[in-house]
mmCIF file of C-alpha atoms in Angstrom:
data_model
loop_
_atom_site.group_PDB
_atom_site.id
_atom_site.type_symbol
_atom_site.label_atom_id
_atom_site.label_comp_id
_atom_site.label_asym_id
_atom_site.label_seq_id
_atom_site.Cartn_x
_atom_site.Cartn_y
_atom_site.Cartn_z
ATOM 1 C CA UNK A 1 0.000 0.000 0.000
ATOM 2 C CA UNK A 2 2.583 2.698 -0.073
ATOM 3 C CA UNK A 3 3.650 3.005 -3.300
ATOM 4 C CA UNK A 4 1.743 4.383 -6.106
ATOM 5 C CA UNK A 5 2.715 3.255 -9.657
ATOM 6 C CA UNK A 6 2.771 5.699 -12.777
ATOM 7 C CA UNK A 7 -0.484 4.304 -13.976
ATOM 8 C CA UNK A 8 -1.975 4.822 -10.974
ATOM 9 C CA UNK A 9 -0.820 8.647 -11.023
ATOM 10 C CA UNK A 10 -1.880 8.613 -14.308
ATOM 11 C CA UNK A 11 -5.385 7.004 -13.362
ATOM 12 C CA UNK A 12 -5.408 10.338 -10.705
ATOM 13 C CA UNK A 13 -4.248 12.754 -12.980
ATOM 14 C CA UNK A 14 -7.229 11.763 -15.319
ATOM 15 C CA UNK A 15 -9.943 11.718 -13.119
ATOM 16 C CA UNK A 16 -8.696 15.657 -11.883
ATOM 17 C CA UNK A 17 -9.313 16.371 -15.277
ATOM 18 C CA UNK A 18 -12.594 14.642 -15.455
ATOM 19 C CA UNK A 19 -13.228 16.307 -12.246
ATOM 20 C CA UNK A 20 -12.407 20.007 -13.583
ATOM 21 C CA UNK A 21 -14.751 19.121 -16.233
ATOM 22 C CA UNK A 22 -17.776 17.523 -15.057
ATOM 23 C CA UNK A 23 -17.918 19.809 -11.592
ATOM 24 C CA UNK A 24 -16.961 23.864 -12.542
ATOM 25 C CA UNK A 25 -14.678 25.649 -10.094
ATOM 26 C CA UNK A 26 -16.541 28.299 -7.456
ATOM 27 C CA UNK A 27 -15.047 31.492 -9.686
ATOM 28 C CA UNK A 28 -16.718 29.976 -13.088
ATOM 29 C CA UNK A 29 -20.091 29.424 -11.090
ATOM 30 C CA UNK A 30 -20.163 32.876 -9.627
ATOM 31 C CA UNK A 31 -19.572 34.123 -13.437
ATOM 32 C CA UNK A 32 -22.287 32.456 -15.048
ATOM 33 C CA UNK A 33 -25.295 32.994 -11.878
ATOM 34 C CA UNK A 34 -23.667 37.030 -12.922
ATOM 35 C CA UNK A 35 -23.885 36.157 -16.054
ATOM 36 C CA UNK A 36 -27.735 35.111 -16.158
ATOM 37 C CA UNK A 37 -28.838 37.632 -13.521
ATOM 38 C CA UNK A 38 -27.472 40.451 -16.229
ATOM 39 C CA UNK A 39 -29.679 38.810 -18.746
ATOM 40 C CA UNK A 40 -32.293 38.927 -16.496
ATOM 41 C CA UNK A 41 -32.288 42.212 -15.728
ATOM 42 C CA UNK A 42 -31.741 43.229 -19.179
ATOM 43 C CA UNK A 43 -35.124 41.781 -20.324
ATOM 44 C CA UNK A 44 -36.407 42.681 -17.262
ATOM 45 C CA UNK A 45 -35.377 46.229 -18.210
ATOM 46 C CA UNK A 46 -36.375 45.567 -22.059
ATOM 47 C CA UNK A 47 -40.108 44.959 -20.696
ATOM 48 C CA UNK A 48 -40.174 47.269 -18.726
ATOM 49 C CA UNK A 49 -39.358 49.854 -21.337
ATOM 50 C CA UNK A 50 -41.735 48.612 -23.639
ATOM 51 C CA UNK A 51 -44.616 47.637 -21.162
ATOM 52 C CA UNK A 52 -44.492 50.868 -19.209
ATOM 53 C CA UNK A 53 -45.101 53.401 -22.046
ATOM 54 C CA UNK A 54 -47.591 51.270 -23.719
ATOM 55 C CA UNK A 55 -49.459 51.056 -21.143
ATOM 56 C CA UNK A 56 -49.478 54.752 -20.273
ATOM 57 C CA UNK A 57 -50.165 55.772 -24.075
ATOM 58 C CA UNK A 58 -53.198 52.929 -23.442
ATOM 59 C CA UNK A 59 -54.417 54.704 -21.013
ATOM 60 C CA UNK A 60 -54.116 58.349 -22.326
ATOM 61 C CA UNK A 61 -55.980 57.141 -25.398
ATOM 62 C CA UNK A 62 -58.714 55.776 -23.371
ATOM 63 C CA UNK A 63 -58.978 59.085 -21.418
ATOM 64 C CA UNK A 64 -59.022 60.873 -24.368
ATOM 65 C CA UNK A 65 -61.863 59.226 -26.026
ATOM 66 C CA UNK A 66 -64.235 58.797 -23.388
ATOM 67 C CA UNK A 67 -63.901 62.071 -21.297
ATOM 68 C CA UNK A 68 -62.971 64.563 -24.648
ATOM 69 C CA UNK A 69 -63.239 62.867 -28.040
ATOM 70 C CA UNK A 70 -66.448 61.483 -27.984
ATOM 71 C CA UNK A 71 -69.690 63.353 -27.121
ATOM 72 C CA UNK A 72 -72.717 62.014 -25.103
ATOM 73 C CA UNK A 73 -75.507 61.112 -27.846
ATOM 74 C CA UNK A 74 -77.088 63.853 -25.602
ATOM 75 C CA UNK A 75 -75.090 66.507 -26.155
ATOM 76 C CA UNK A 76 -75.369 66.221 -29.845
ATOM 77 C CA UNK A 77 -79.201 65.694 -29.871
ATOM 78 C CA UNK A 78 -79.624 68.894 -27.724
ATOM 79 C CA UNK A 79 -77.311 70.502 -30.544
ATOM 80 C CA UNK A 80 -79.642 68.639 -33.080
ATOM 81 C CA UNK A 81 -82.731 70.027 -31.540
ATOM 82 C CA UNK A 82 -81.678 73.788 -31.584
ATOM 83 C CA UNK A 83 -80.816 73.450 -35.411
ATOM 84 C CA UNK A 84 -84.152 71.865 -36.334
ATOM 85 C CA UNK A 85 -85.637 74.869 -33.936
ATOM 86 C CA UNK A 86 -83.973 77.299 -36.278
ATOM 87 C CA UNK A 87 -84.786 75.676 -38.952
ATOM 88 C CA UNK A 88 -88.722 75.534 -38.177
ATOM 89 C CA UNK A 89 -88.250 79.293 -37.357
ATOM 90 C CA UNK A 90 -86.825 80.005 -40.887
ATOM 91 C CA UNK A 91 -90.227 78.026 -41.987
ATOM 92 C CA UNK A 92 -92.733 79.622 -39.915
ATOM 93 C CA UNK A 93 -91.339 82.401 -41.480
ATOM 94 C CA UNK A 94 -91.725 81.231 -45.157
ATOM 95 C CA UNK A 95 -95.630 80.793 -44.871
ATOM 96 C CA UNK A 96 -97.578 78.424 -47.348
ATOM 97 C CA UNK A 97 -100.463 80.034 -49.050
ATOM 98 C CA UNK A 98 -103.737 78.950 -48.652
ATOM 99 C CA UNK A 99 -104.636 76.739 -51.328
ATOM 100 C CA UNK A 100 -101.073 74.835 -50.574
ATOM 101 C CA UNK A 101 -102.305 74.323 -46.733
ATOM 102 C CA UNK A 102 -105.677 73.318 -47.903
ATOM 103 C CA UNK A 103 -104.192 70.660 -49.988
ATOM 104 C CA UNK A 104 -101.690 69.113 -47.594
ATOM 105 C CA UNK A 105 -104.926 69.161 -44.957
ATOM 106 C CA UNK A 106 -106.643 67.199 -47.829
ATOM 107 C CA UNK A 107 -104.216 64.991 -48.634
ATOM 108 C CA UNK A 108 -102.902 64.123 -45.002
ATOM 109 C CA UNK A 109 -106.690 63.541 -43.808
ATOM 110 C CA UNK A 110 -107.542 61.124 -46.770
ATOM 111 C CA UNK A 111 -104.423 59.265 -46.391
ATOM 112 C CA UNK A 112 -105.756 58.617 -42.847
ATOM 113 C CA UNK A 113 -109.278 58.428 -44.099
ATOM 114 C CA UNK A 114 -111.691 61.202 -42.437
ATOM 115 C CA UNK A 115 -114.315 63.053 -43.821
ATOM 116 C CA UNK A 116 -114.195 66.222 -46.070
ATOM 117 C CA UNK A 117 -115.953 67.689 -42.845
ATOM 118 C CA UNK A 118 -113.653 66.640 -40.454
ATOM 119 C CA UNK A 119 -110.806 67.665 -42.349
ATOM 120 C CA UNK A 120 -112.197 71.471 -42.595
ATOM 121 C CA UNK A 121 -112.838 71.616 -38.804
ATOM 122 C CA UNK A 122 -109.428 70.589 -38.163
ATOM 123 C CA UNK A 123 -108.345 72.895 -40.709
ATOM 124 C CA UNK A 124 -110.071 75.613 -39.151
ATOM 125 C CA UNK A 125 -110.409 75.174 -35.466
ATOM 126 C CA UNK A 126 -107.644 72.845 -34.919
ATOM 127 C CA UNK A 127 -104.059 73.115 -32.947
ATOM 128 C CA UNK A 128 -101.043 71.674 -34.494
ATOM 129 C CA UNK A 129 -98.265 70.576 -32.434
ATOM 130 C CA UNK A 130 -94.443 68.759 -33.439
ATOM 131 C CA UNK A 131 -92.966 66.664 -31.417
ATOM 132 C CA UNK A 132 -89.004 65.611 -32.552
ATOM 133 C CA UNK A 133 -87.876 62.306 -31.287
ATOM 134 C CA UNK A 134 -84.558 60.563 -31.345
ATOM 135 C CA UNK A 135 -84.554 58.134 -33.814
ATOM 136 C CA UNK A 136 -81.071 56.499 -33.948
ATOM 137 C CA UNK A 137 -77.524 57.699 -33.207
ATOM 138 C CA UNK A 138 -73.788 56.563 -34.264
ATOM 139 C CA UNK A 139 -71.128 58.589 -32.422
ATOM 140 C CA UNK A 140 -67.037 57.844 -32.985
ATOM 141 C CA UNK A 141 -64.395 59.507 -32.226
ATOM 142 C CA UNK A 142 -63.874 62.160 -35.559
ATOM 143 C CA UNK A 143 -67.780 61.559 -36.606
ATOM 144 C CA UNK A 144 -71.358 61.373 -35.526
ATOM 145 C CA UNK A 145 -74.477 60.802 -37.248
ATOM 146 C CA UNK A 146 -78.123 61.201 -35.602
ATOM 147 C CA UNK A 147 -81.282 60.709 -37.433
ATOM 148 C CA UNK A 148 -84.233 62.379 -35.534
ATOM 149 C CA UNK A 149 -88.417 61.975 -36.268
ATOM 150 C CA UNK A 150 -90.045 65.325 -36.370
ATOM 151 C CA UNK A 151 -93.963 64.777 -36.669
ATOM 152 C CA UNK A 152 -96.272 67.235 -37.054
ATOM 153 C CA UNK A 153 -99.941 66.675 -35.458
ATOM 154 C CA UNK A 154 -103.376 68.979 -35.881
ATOM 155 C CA UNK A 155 -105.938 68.186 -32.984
ATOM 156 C CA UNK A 156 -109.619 68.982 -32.686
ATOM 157 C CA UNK A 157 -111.351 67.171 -30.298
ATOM 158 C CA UNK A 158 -110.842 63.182 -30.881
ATOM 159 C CA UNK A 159 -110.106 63.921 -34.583
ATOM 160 C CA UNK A 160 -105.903 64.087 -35.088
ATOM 161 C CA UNK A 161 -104.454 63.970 -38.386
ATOM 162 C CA UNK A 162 -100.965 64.105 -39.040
ATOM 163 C CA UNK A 163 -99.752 66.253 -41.503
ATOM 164 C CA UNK A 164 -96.135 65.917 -41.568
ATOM 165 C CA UNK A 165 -93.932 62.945 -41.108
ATOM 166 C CA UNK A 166 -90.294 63.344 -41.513
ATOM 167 C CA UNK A 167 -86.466 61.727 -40.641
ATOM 168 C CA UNK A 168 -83.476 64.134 -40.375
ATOM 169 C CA UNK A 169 -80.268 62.526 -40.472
ATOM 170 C CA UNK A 170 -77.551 64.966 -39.451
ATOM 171 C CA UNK A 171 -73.930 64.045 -39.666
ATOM 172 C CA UNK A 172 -71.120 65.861 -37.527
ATOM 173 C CA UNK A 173 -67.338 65.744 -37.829
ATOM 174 C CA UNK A 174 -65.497 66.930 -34.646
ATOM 175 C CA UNK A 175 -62.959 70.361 -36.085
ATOM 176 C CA UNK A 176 -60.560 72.436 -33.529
ATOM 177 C CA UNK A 177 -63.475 74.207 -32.263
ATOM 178 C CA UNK A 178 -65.908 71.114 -31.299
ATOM 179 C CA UNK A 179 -68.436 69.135 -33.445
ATOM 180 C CA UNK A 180 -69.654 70.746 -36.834
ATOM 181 C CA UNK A 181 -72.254 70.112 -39.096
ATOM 182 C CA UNK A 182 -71.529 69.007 -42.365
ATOM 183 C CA UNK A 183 -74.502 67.450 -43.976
ATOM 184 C CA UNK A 184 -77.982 67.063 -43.803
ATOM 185 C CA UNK A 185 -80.360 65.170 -45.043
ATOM 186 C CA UNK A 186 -83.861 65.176 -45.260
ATOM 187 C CA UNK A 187 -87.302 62.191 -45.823
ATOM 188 C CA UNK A 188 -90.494 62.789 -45.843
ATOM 189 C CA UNK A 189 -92.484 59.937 -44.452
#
């Protein structure tokens, strides 16, 4: 038991080797757990850069639209109404002649099917009234559309006849100064 022969030393010397390669020395294991936390914090960093502002520029644009860029249906019916108030103004204004309102009493009341006498009393004695309505309305963020039902109604007593029936669609575009009117459209019912 006390000597060692050369292949014995060379049996050692081997299995050192084998022993440098299989298990890494403590200075090669602190280099690579350094190694792989610096990768980790560099895409740790890397999302954070990306996820950060995206999120922020997410939330800005959500802002944005729902508390500036896009208008309560409200808000742009009540701007609706006031233009279709104007706009009956400018008719009231521009009144028909007689023989015109006879004729659209006549023609409204035998569409509905009354008597030639119960046309002339409303014609006559009767009150007309328009009601406006909200009829349907498709608001984004650069345009808006909203179609409103104006109806016009004469009452005498039990007898009603409407005389005019009609859909205005009215389609905004949002400018520097707030929403805008650019087209309008008009059916008769």
């Amino acid at each position: 038991m006390g000597k060692i022969t050369k292949e014995e030393e060379k049996l050692f010397a081997e299995m050192k080797q084998l022993k440098k390669q299989i298990v890494p020395d403590a200075h090669l294991i602190e280099q690579t757990k350094k190694r792989v936390f610096d990768e980790d914090k560099v895409y740790h960093h890397t999302f954070l850069m990306i996820a950060i502002p995206t999120t922020l520029i997410l939330f800005l644009a959500g802002l944005y639209y729902f508390a500036y860029a896009r208008p309560t249906a409200s808000l742009l019916y009540e701007q609706t109404i006031q233009q279709e108030k104007k706009q009956k103004k400018n008719m009231q204004t521009e009144t028909m002649t007689a023989t015109e309102e006879k004729e659209l009493y006549e023609n409204a009341g035998q569409e509905q099917g009354l008597t030639k006498k119960q046309i002339d009393q409303l014609h006559q004695k009767g009150k007309k009234s328009t009601s406006s309505s909200l009829c349907k309305s498709v608001i984004g963020i650069r345009k808006a559309k909203i179609t409103i039902e104006t109806v016009t109604i004469c009452k005498y007593g039990s007898v009603s006849i409407r005389l005019y029936e009609d859909r205005t669609s009215y389609q905004y575009e949002r400018g520097s100064g707030g929403w805008h009117l650019t087209q309008q459209t008009i059916e008769q019912l």
